[in-house]
Coordinates of C-alpha atoms in Angstrom, one line a residue:
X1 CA 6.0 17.9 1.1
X2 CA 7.8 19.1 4.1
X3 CA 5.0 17.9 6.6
X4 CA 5.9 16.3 9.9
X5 CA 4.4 13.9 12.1
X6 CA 5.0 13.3 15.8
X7 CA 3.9 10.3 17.8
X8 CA 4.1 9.7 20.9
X9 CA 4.3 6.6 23.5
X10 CA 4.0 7.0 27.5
X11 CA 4.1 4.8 30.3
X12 CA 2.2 5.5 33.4
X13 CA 3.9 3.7 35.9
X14 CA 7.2 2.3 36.6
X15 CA 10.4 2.6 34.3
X16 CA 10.8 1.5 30.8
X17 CA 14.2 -0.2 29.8
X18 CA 13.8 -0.4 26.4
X19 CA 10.8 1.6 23.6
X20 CA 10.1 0.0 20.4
X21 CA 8.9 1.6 17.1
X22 CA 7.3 -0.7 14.2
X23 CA 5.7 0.4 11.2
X24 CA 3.3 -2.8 10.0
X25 CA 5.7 -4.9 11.7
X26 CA 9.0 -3.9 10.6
X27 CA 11.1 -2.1 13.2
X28 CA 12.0 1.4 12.5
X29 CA 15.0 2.4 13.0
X30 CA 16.3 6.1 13.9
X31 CA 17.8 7.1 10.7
X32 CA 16.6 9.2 7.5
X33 CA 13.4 10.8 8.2
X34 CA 12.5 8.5 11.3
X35 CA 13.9 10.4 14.5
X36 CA 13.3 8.5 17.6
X37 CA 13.8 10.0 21.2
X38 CA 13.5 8.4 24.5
X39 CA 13.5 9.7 28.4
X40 CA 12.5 7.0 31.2
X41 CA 8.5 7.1 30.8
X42 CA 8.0 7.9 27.2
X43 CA 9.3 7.4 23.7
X44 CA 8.6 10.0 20.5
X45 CA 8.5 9.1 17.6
X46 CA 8.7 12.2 14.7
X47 CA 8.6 11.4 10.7
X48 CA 9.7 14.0 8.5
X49 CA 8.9 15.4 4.6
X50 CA 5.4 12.8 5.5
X51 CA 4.4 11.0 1.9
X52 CA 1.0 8.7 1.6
X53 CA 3.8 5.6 1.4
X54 CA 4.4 6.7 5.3
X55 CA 1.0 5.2 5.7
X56 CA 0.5 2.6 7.8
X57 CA 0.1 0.7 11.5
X58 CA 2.8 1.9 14.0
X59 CA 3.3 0.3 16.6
X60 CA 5.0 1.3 20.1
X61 CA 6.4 -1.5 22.7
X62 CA 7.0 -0.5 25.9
X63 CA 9.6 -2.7 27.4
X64 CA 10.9 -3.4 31.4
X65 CA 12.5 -6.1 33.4
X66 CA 8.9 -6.9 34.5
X67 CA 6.7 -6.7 31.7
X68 CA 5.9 -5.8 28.1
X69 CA 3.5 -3.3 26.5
X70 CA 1.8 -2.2 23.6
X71 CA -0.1 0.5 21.8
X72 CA -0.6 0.7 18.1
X73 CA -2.6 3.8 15.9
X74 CA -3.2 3.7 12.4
X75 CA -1.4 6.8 10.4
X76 CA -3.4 7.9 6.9
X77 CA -1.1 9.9 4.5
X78 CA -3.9 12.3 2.2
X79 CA -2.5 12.4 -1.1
X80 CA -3.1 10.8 -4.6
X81 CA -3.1 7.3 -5.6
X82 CA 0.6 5.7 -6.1
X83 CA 2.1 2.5 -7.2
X84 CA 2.4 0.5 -4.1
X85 CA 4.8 -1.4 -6.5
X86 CA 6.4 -1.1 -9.7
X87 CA 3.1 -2.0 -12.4
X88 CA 3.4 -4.9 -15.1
X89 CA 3.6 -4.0 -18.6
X90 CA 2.9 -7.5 -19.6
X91 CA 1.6 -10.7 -18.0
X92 CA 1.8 -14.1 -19.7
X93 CA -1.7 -15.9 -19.0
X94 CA -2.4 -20.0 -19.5
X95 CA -5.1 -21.1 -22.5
X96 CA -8.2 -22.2 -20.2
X97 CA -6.7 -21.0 -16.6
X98 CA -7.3 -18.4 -14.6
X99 CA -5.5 -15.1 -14.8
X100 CA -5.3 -12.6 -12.2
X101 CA -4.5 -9.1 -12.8
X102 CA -3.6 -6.5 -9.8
X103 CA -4.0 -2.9 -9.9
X104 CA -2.3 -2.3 -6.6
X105 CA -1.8 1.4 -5.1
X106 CA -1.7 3.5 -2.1
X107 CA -4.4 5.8 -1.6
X108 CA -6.2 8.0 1.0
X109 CA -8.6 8.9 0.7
X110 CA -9.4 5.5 -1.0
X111 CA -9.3 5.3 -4.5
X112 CA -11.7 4.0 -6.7
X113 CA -10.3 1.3 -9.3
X114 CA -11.5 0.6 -12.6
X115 CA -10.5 -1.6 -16.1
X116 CA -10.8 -1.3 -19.5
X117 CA -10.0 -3.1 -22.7
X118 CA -8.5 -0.4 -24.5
X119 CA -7.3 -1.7 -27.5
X120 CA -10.7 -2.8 -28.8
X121 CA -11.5 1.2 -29.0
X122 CA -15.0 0.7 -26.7
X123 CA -13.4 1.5 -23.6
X124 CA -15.6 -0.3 -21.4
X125 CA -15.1 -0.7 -17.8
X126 CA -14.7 -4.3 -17.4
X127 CA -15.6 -5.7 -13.3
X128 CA -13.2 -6.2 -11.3
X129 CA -12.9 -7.5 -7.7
X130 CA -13.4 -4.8 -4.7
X131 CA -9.1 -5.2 -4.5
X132 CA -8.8 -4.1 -7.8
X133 CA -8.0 -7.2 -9.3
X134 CA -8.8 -7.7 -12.7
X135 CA -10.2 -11.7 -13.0
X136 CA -10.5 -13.8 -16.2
X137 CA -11.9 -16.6 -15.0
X138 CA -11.0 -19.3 -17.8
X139 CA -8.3 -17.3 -20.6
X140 CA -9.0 -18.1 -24.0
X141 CA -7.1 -16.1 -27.4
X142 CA -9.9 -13.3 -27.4
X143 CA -8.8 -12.0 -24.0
X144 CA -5.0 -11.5 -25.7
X145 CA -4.8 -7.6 -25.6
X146 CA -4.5 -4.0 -23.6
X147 CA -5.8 -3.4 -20.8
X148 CA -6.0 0.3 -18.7
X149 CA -6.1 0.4 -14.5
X150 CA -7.3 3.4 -13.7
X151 CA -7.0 4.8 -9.8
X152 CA -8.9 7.9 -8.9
X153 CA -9.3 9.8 -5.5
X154 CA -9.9 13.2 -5.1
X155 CA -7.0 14.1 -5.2
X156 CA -5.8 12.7 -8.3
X157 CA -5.7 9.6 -10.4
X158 CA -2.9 7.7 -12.1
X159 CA -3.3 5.1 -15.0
X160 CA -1.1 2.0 -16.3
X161 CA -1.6 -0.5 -19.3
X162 CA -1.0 -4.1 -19.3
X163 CA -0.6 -6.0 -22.3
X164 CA -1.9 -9.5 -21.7
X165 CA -0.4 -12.5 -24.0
X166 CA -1.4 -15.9 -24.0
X167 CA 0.8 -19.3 -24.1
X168 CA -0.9 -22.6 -24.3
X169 CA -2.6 -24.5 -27.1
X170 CA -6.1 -23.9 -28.5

């Protein structure tokens, strides 16, 4: 995409020993795209070729023999939805349980999420939670089938199908 994104962290007073970098806790390390200068009162922080999965808290943590500090901002990456993680193609549900089926993705702007049963040719949008999850509350053989996640922003949707089977006795 070839966007760039610079943050930056400054101390008012006194010297800093040390500058931290996290993105949603995990500490980021200057290699890759993640370039990470310091001088003695502030610490920047540029990310290169920016993609919605840059998204995310970062966090800065100022550091001296004296005292720690903090300051966190919140980056949103506009793009379509992706994957957050690889999707199911199949998920293997329990006669009379339960069954919970995620439709997880990035998106910003937010995407709206929707299911179907696609395989009984209606296409209806079945509920699902405000996650994304698709819940059948108590499984029974008629739930056994194809089912479509659908996430849309507006700048783009992607879709995946999930084949739910059933073990267990009737």
């Amino acid at each position: 995409m070839g966007r760039v994104v610079n943050l930056v962290c400054t101390v008012i007073t006194g010297e800093v020993t040390e500058f931290l970098w996290a993105r949603d806790g995990q500490l980021i390390r200057n290699m890759g795209k993640s370039r990470i200068q310091d001088n003695p009162v502030s610490s920047f922080l540029t990310i290169r070729d920016i993609e919605p999965s840059d998204a995310g808290n970062y966090t800065c943590v100022a550091k001296n023999s004296f005292s720690e500090d903090r300051m966190s901002a919140r980056l949103n990456v506009e793009g379509p939805p992706l994957w957050a993680s690889d999707p199911q193609k199949e998920v293997v549900a329990t006669l009379n349980q339960p069954l919970d089926v995620k439709c997880d993705v990035i998106s910003y702007p937010q995407a709206t999420i929707t299911w179907q049963r696609v395989d009984l040719g209606d296409n209806t949008h079945l509920p699902s939670e405000t996650d994304g999850t698709l819940r059948l509350p108590n499984v029974s053989r008629d739930d056994v089938g194809t089912y479509k996640c659908t996430a849309k922003n507006t700048l783009g949707e992607i879709s995946k199908e999930v084949k739910v089977v059933v073990r267990g006795k009737a």
